[in-house]
Protein backbone atom coordinates (compact mmCIF):
# COMPACT_ATOMS: atom_id res chain seq x y z
CA UNK A 1 0.00 0.00 0.00
CA UNK A 2 2.79 2.37 0.96
CA UNK A 3 4.70 1.57 -2.27
CA UNK A 4 1.52 2.11 -4.29
CA UNK A 5 1.02 5.58 -2.77
CA UNK A 6 4.65 6.46 -3.35
CA UNK A 7 4.59 5.35 -6.99
CA UNK A 8 1.27 7.17 -7.55
CA UNK A 9 2.70 10.35 -6.07
CA UNK A 10 5.84 10.01 -8.19
CA UNK A 11 3.74 9.46 -11.33
CA UNK A 12 1.57 12.48 -10.52
CA UNK A 13 4.65 14.64 -9.92
CA UNK A 14 6.21 13.49 -13.20
CA UNK A 15 3.04 14.16 -15.17
CA UNK A 16 2.65 17.56 -13.53
CA UNK A 17 6.25 18.45 -14.36
CA UNK A 18 5.94 17.28 -17.95
CA UNK A 19 2.56 18.92 -18.34
CA UNK A 20 3.76 22.25 -16.97
CA UNK A 21 6.78 22.16 -19.28
CA UNK A 22 4.53 21.50 -22.27
CA UNK A 23 2.11 24.26 -21.31
CA UNK A 24 4.70 26.72 -20.07
CA UNK A 25 4.35 28.94 -23.14
CA UNK A 26 7.12 31.25 -24.29
CA UNK A 27 10.27 31.38 -22.20
CA UNK A 28 10.79 34.31 -19.87
CA UNK A 29 12.24 37.35 -21.60
CA UNK A 30 15.75 37.94 -20.24
CA UNK A 31 16.65 41.21 -18.54
CA UNK A 32 19.03 43.08 -20.90
CA UNK A 33 21.27 44.31 -18.11
CA UNK A 34 21.54 40.86 -16.51
CA UNK A 35 22.24 39.41 -19.96
CA UNK A 36 25.09 41.89 -20.45
CA UNK A 37 26.72 40.65 -17.25
CA UNK A 38 26.93 37.09 -18.61
CA UNK A 39 30.17 35.91 -20.18
CA UNK A 40 30.13 35.40 -23.97
CA UNK A 41 30.05 31.64 -23.40
CA UNK A 42 27.09 31.94 -21.01
CA UNK A 43 25.28 34.18 -23.49
CA UNK A 44 25.86 31.68 -26.29
CA UNK A 45 24.57 28.83 -24.13
CA UNK A 46 21.50 30.80 -23.03
CA UNK A 47 20.84 31.94 -26.62
CA UNK A 48 20.93 28.31 -27.81
CA UNK A 49 18.53 27.29 -25.04
CA UNK A 50 16.13 30.11 -25.92
CA UNK A 51 16.33 29.23 -29.62
CA UNK A 52 15.47 25.59 -28.87
CA UNK A 53 12.55 26.61 -26.66
CA UNK A 54 11.24 29.05 -29.26
CA UNK A 55 11.50 26.50 -32.09
CA UNK A 56 9.03 24.27 -30.23
CA UNK A 57 6.45 27.05 -29.98
CA UNK A 58 3.82 28.06 -32.51
CA UNK A 59 4.65 31.16 -34.60
CA UNK A 60 2.23 33.36 -32.64
CA UNK A 61 3.99 32.58 -29.35
CA UNK A 62 7.40 33.21 -30.92
CA UNK A 63 6.16 36.60 -32.13
CA UNK A 64 4.81 37.34 -28.65
CA UNK A 65 8.22 36.54 -27.13
CA UNK A 66 10.01 38.83 -29.61
CA UNK A 67 7.50 41.61 -28.98
CA UNK A 68 8.01 41.31 -25.20
CA UNK A 69 11.77 41.41 -25.71
CA UNK A 70 11.44 44.52 -27.89
CA UNK A 71 9.20 46.18 -25.31
CA UNK A 72 11.68 45.37 -22.56
CA UNK A 73 14.50 46.99 -24.54
CA UNK A 74 12.34 50.02 -25.26
CA UNK A 75 11.79 50.60 -21.54
CA UNK A 76 15.50 51.29 -21.15
CA UNK A 77 16.60 54.91 -21.34
CA UNK A 78 18.63 55.93 -24.39
CA UNK A 79 21.70 56.14 -22.15
CA UNK A 80 21.17 52.58 -20.90
CA UNK A 81 20.71 51.28 -24.45
CA UNK A 82 23.87 53.10 -25.55
CA UNK A 83 25.81 51.67 -22.59
CA UNK A 84 24.64 48.13 -23.44
CA UNK A 85 25.54 48.63 -27.10
CA UNK A 86 28.98 49.98 -26.16
CA UNK A 87 29.57 47.02 -23.86
CA UNK A 88 28.56 44.57 -26.60
CA UNK A 89 30.79 46.37 -29.09
CA UNK A 90 33.76 46.18 -26.67
CA UNK A 91 33.20 42.45 -26.18
CA UNK A 92 33.00 41.93 -29.93
CA UNK A 93 36.24 43.83 -30.50
CA UNK A 94 37.96 41.88 -27.70
CA UNK A 95 37.03 38.56 -29.30
CA UNK A 96 39.67 36.74 -31.33
CA UNK A 97 39.11 37.26 -35.08
CA UNK A 98 38.39 33.56 -35.67
CA UNK A 99 35.63 33.62 -33.02
CA UNK A 100 34.08 36.73 -34.60
CA UNK A 101 34.20 35.02 -37.98
CA UNK A 102 32.63 31.87 -36.55
CA UNK A 103 29.79 33.80 -34.94
CA UNK A 104 29.17 35.85 -38.09
CA UNK A 105 29.07 32.67 -40.19
CA UNK A 106 26.72 31.05 -37.69
CA UNK A 107 24.32 34.01 -37.89
CA UNK A 108 24.56 34.06 -41.69
CA UNK A 109 23.68 30.35 -41.77
CA UNK A 110 20.68 30.95 -39.50
CA UNK A 111 19.36 33.65 -41.81
CA UNK A 112 19.95 31.52 -44.90
CA UNK A 113 18.04 28.67 -43.25
CA UNK A 114 14.98 30.92 -42.79
CA UNK A 115 12.06 30.71 -45.13
CA UNK A 116 11.39 33.73 -47.37
CA UNK A 117 8.46 34.66 -45.10
CA UNK A 118 10.69 34.55 -42.02
CA UNK A 119 13.30 36.71 -43.75
CA UNK A 120 10.64 39.26 -44.71
CA UNK A 121 9.40 39.32 -41.12
CA UNK A 122 12.96 39.85 -39.84
CA UNK A 123 13.46 42.69 -42.30
CA UNK A 124 10.20 44.31 -41.19
CA UNK A 125 11.21 43.99 -37.54
CA UNK A 126 14.58 45.60 -38.21
CA UNK A 127 13.00 48.46 -40.15
CA UNK A 128 10.51 49.02 -37.32
CA UNK A 129 13.42 49.11 -34.86
CA UNK A 130 15.26 51.66 -36.98
CA UNK A 131 12.14 53.83 -37.15
CA UNK A 132 12.16 54.05 -33.34
CA UNK A 133 15.75 55.29 -33.11
CA UNK A 134 16.43 58.95 -32.43
CA UNK A 135 18.08 60.96 -35.21
CA UNK A 136 21.36 60.86 -33.24
CA UNK A 137 21.19 57.08 -32.87
CA UNK A 138 20.45 56.66 -36.60
CA UNK A 139 23.35 58.94 -37.54
CA UNK A 140 25.73 57.02 -35.25
CA UNK A 141 24.57 53.73 -36.75
CA UNK A 142 25.08 55.01 -40.31
CA UNK A 143 28.62 56.08 -39.42
CA UNK A 144 29.43 52.58 -38.14
CA UNK A 145 28.09 50.74 -41.21
CA UNK A 146 30.69 49.82 -43.80
CA UNK A 147 30.42 51.93 -46.93
CA UNK A 148 30.36 50.09 -50.22
PDB file of N, CA, C and O in Angstrom, residues 2-40:
ATOM      1  N   UNK A   2       1.904   1.216   0.857  1.00  0.00           N
ATOM      2  CA  UNK A   2       2.789   2.368   0.958  1.00  0.00           C
ATOM      3  C   UNK A   2       3.538   2.579  -0.372  1.00  0.00           C
ATOM      4  O   UNK A   2       3.677   3.694  -0.831  1.00  0.00           O
ATOM      5  N   UNK A   3       4.010   1.482  -0.988  1.00  0.00           N
ATOM      6  CA  UNK A   3       4.698   1.571  -2.273  1.00  0.00           C
ATOM      7  C   UNK A   3       3.758   2.071  -3.361  1.00  0.00           C
ATOM      8  O   UNK A   3       4.162   2.814  -4.250  1.00  0.00           O
ATOM      9  N   UNK A   4       2.506   1.677  -3.302  1.00  0.00           N
ATOM     10  CA  UNK A   4       1.517   2.111  -4.285  1.00  0.00           C
ATOM     11  C   UNK A   4       1.294   3.624  -4.178  1.00  0.00           C
ATOM     12  O   UNK A   4       1.235   4.322  -5.200  1.00  0.00           O
ATOM     13  N   UNK A   5       1.193   4.144  -2.966  1.00  0.00           N
ATOM     14  CA  UNK A   5       1.020   5.579  -2.770  1.00  0.00           C
ATOM     15  C   UNK A   5       2.237   6.355  -3.242  1.00  0.00           C
ATOM     16  O   UNK A   5       2.114   7.399  -3.882  1.00  0.00           O
ATOM     17  N   UNK A   6       3.415   5.804  -2.935  1.00  0.00           N
ATOM     18  CA  UNK A   6       4.649   6.458  -3.348  1.00  0.00           C
ATOM     19  C   UNK A   6       4.773   6.497  -4.870  1.00  0.00           C
ATOM     20  O   UNK A   6       5.082   7.532  -5.449  1.00  0.00           O
ATOM     21  N   UNK A   7       4.492   5.376  -5.527  1.00  0.00           N
ATOM     22  CA  UNK A   7       4.589   5.354  -6.991  1.00  0.00           C
ATOM     23  C   UNK A   7       3.510   6.231  -7.621  1.00  0.00           C
ATOM     24  O   UNK A   7       3.750   6.870  -8.636  1.00  0.00           O
ATOM     25  N   UNK A   8       2.319   6.298  -7.028  1.00  0.00           N
ATOM     26  CA  UNK A   8       1.265   7.173  -7.551  1.00  0.00           C
ATOM     27  C   UNK A   8       1.660   8.638  -7.413  1.00  0.00           C
ATOM     28  O   UNK A   8       1.454   9.439  -8.327  1.00  0.00           O
ATOM     29  N   UNK A   9       2.260   8.970  -6.282  1.00  0.00           N
ATOM     30  CA  UNK A   9       2.701  10.347  -6.067  1.00  0.00           C
ATOM     31  C   UNK A   9       3.812  10.710  -7.045  1.00  0.00           C
ATOM     32  O   UNK A   9       3.828  11.809  -7.605  1.00  0.00           O
ATOM     33  N   UNK A  10       4.748   9.784  -7.256  1.00  0.00           N
ATOM     34  CA  UNK A  10       5.840  10.012  -8.194  1.00  0.00           C
ATOM     35  C   UNK A  10       5.307  10.175  -9.619  1.00  0.00           C
ATOM     36  O   UNK A  10       5.731  11.065 -10.351  1.00  0.00           O
ATOM     37  N   UNK A  11       4.351   9.357 -10.004  1.00  0.00           N
ATOM     38  CA  UNK A  11       3.742   9.462 -11.325  1.00  0.00           C
ATOM     39  C   UNK A  11       3.029  10.805 -11.482  1.00  0.00           C
ATOM     40  O   UNK A  11       3.171  11.479 -12.505  1.00  0.00           O
ATOM     41  N   UNK A  12       2.286  11.199 -10.470  1.00  0.00           N
ATOM     42  CA  UNK A  12       1.571  12.479 -10.519  1.00  0.00           C
ATOM     43  C   UNK A  12       2.555  13.646 -10.633  1.00  0.00           C
ATOM     44  O   UNK A  12       2.349  14.579 -11.417  1.00  0.00           O
ATOM     45  N   UNK A  13       3.645  13.589  -9.868  1.00  0.00           N
ATOM     46  CA  UNK A  13       4.651  14.641  -9.922  1.00  0.00           C
ATOM     47  C   UNK A  13       5.298  14.703 -11.308  1.00  0.00           C
ATOM     48  O   UNK A  13       5.480  15.777 -11.872  1.00  0.00           O
ATOM     49  N   UNK A  14       5.609  13.542 -11.871  1.00  0.00           N
ATOM     50  CA  UNK A  14       6.213  13.493 -13.199  1.00  0.00           C
ATOM     51  C   UNK A  14       5.262  14.064 -14.243  1.00  0.00           C
ATOM     52  O   UNK A  14       5.668  14.871 -15.084  1.00  0.00           O
ATOM     53  N   UNK A  15       4.020  13.658 -14.200  1.00  0.00           N
ATOM     54  CA  UNK A  15       3.044  14.162 -15.165  1.00  0.00           C
ATOM     55  C   UNK A  15       2.834  15.663 -15.005  1.00  0.00           C
ATOM     56  O   UNK A  15       2.703  16.388 -15.995  1.00  0.00           O
ATOM     57  N   UNK A  16       2.811  16.128 -13.777  1.00  0.00           N
ATOM     58  CA  UNK A  16       2.654  17.563 -13.531  1.00  0.00           C
ATOM     59  C   UNK A  16       3.840  18.323 -14.098  1.00  0.00           C
ATOM     60  O   UNK A  16       3.677  19.349 -14.752  1.00  0.00           O
ATOM     61  N   UNK A  17       5.044  17.802 -13.856  1.00  0.00           N
ATOM     62  CA  UNK A  17       6.245  18.448 -14.364  1.00  0.00           C
ATOM     63  C   UNK A  17       6.249  18.470 -15.880  1.00  0.00           C
ATOM     64  O   UNK A  17       6.498  19.504 -16.493  1.00  0.00           O
ATOM     65  N   UNK A  18       5.968  17.329 -16.489  1.00  0.00           N
ATOM     66  CA  UNK A  18       5.936  17.277 -17.951  1.00  0.00           C
ATOM     67  C   UNK A  18       4.827  18.151 -18.507  1.00  0.00           C
ATOM     68  O   UNK A  18       5.014  18.846 -19.495  1.00  0.00           O
ATOM     69  N   UNK A  19       3.689  18.116 -17.868  1.00  0.00           N
ATOM     70  CA  UNK A  19       2.563  18.925 -18.335  1.00  0.00           C
ATOM     71  C   UNK A  19       2.851  20.404 -18.234  1.00  0.00           C
ATOM     72  O   UNK A  19       2.563  21.173 -19.133  1.00  0.00           O
ATOM     73  N   UNK A  20       3.478  20.819 -17.123  1.00  0.00           N
ATOM     74  CA  UNK A  20       3.763  22.246 -16.972  1.00  0.00           C
ATOM     75  C   UNK A  20       4.824  22.693 -17.960  1.00  0.00           C
ATOM     76  O   UNK A  20       4.798  23.811 -18.447  1.00  0.00           O
ATOM     77  N   UNK A  21       5.768  21.806 -18.291  1.00  0.00           N
ATOM     78  CA  UNK A  21       6.776  22.164 -19.282  1.00  0.00           C
ATOM     79  C   UNK A  21       6.138  22.313 -20.650  1.00  0.00           C
ATOM     80  O   UNK A  21       6.507  23.177 -21.431  1.00  0.00           O
ATOM     81  N   UNK A  22       5.185  21.440 -20.957  1.00  0.00           N
ATOM     82  CA  UNK A  22       4.533  21.496 -22.272  1.00  0.00           C
ATOM     83  C   UNK A  22       3.620  22.702 -22.392  1.00  0.00           C
ATOM     84  O   UNK A  22       3.438  23.237 -23.470  1.00  0.00           O
ATOM     85  N   UNK A  23       3.050  23.139 -21.281  1.00  0.00           N
ATOM     86  CA  UNK A  23       2.106  24.255 -21.308  1.00  0.00           C
ATOM     87  C   UNK A  23       2.730  25.546 -20.813  1.00  0.00           C
ATOM     88  O   UNK A  23       2.043  26.517 -20.574  1.00  0.00           O
ATOM     89  N   UNK A  24       4.026  25.565 -20.656  1.00  0.00           N
ATOM     90  CA  UNK A  24       4.696  26.718 -20.072  1.00  0.00           C
ATOM     91  C   UNK A  24       4.613  27.953 -20.950  1.00  0.00           C
ATOM     92  O   UNK A  24       4.706  29.056 -20.461  1.00  0.00           O
ATOM     93  N   UNK A  25       4.419  27.798 -22.247  1.00  0.00           N
ATOM     94  CA  UNK A  25       4.355  28.941 -23.138  1.00  0.00           C
ATOM     95  C   UNK A  25       5.747  29.461 -23.440  1.00  0.00           C
ATOM     96  O   UNK A  25       6.736  28.767 -23.225  1.00  0.00           O
ATOM     97  N   UNK A  26       5.814  30.703 -23.923  1.00  0.00           N
ATOM     98  CA  UNK A  26       7.117  31.254 -24.292  1.00  0.00           C
ATOM     99  C   UNK A  26       8.036  31.350 -23.078  1.00  0.00           C
ATOM    100  O   UNK A  26       7.581  31.541 -21.961  1.00  0.00           O
ATOM    101  N   UNK A  27       9.344  31.233 -23.309  1.00  0.00           N
ATOM    102  CA  UNK A  27      10.273  31.382 -22.196  1.00  0.00           C
ATOM    103  C   UNK A  27      10.247  32.813 -21.668  1.00  0.00           C
ATOM    104  O   UNK A  27       9.786  33.734 -22.347  1.00  0.00           O
ATOM    105  N   UNK A  28      10.740  32.984 -20.478  1.00  0.00           N
ATOM    106  CA  UNK A  28      10.792  34.313 -19.874  1.00  0.00           C
ATOM    107  C   UNK A  28      11.776  35.177 -20.646  1.00  0.00           C
ATOM    108  O   UNK A  28      12.864  34.730 -20.995  1.00  0.00           O
ATOM    109  N   UNK A  29      11.375  36.416 -20.887  1.00  0.00           N
ATOM    110  CA  UNK A  29      12.237  37.349 -21.602  1.00  0.00           C
ATOM    111  C   UNK A  29      13.381  37.752 -20.660  1.00  0.00           C
ATOM    112  O   UNK A  29      13.136  38.185 -19.541  1.00  0.00           O
ATOM    113  N   UNK A  30      14.621  37.601 -21.112  1.00  0.00           N
ATOM    114  CA  UNK A  30      15.750  37.941 -20.236  1.00  0.00           C
ATOM    115  C   UNK A  30      15.863  39.444 -20.015  1.00  0.00           C
ATOM    116  O   UNK A  30      15.499  40.243 -20.879  1.00  0.00           O
ATOM    117  N   UNK A  31      16.386  39.808 -18.853  1.00  0.00           N
ATOM    118  CA  UNK A  31      16.649  41.209 -18.544  1.00  0.00           C
ATOM    119  C   UNK A  31      17.916  41.626 -19.295  1.00  0.00           C
ATOM    120  O   UNK A  31      18.950  40.965 -19.156  1.00  0.00           O
ATOM    121  N   UNK A  32      17.862  42.686 -20.099  1.00  0.00           N
ATOM    122  CA  UNK A  32      19.027  43.078 -20.905  1.00  0.00           C
ATOM    123  C   UNK A  32      20.280  43.355 -20.068  1.00  0.00           C
ATOM    124  O   UNK A  32      21.388  43.004 -20.467  1.00  0.00           O
ATOM    125  N   UNK A  33      20.107  43.974 -18.916  1.00  0.00           N
ATOM    126  CA  UNK A  33      21.274  44.306 -18.111  1.00  0.00           C
ATOM    127  C   UNK A  33      21.870  43.062 -17.446  1.00  0.00           C
ATOM    128  O   UNK A  33      23.082  42.946 -17.308  1.00  0.00           O
ATOM    129  N   UNK A  34      21.020  42.125 -17.053  1.00  0.00           N
ATOM    130  CA  UNK A  34      21.537  40.862 -16.515  1.00  0.00           C
ATOM    131  C   UNK A  34      22.232  40.077 -17.623  1.00  0.00           C
ATOM    132  O   UNK A  34      23.269  39.451 -17.403  1.00  0.00           O
ATOM    133  N   UNK A  35      21.661  40.106 -18.814  1.00  0.00           N
ATOM    134  CA  UNK A  35      22.236  39.408 -19.959  1.00  0.00           C
ATOM    135  C   UNK A  35      23.639  39.950 -20.247  1.00  0.00           C
ATOM    136  O   UNK A  35      24.558  39.189 -20.529  1.00  0.00           O
ATOM    137  N   UNK A  36      23.801  41.263 -20.163  1.00  0.00           N
ATOM    138  CA  UNK A  36      25.092  41.885 -20.454  1.00  0.00           C
ATOM    139  C   UNK A  36      26.158  41.464 -19.449  1.00  0.00           C
ATOM    140  O   UNK A  36      27.350  41.479 -19.770  1.00  0.00           O
ATOM    141  N   UNK A  37      25.755  41.083 -18.258  1.00  0.00           N
ATOM    142  CA  UNK A  37      26.721  40.651 -17.248  1.00  0.00           C
ATOM    143  C   UNK A  37      27.198  39.212 -17.468  1.00  0.00           C
ATOM    144  O   UNK A  37      28.165  38.790 -16.860  1.00  0.00           O
ATOM    145  N   UNK A  38      26.516  38.459 -18.332  1.00  0.00           N
ATOM    146  CA  UNK A  38      26.927  37.088 -18.615  1.00  0.00           C
ATOM    147  C   UNK A  38      28.191  37.086 -19.469  1.00  0.00           C
ATOM    148  O   UNK A  38      28.404  37.996 -20.271  1.00  0.00           O
ATOM    149  N   UNK A  39      28.985  36.052 -19.322  1.00  0.00           N
ATOM    150  CA  UNK A  39      30.169  35.909 -20.180  1.00  0.00           C
ATOM    151  C   UNK A  39      29.683  35.570 -21.592  1.00  0.00           C
ATOM    152  O   UNK A  39      28.551  35.103 -21.775  1.00  0.00           O
ATOM    153  N   UNK A  40      30.536  35.771 -22.608  1.00  0.00           N
ATOM    154  CA  UNK A  40      30.129  35.404 -23.973  1.00  0.00           C
ATOM    155  C   UNK A  40      29.713  33.936 -24.084  1.00  0.00           C
ATOM    156  O   UNK A  40      28.768  33.608 -24.801  1.00  0.00           O
TER     157      UNK A  40
END
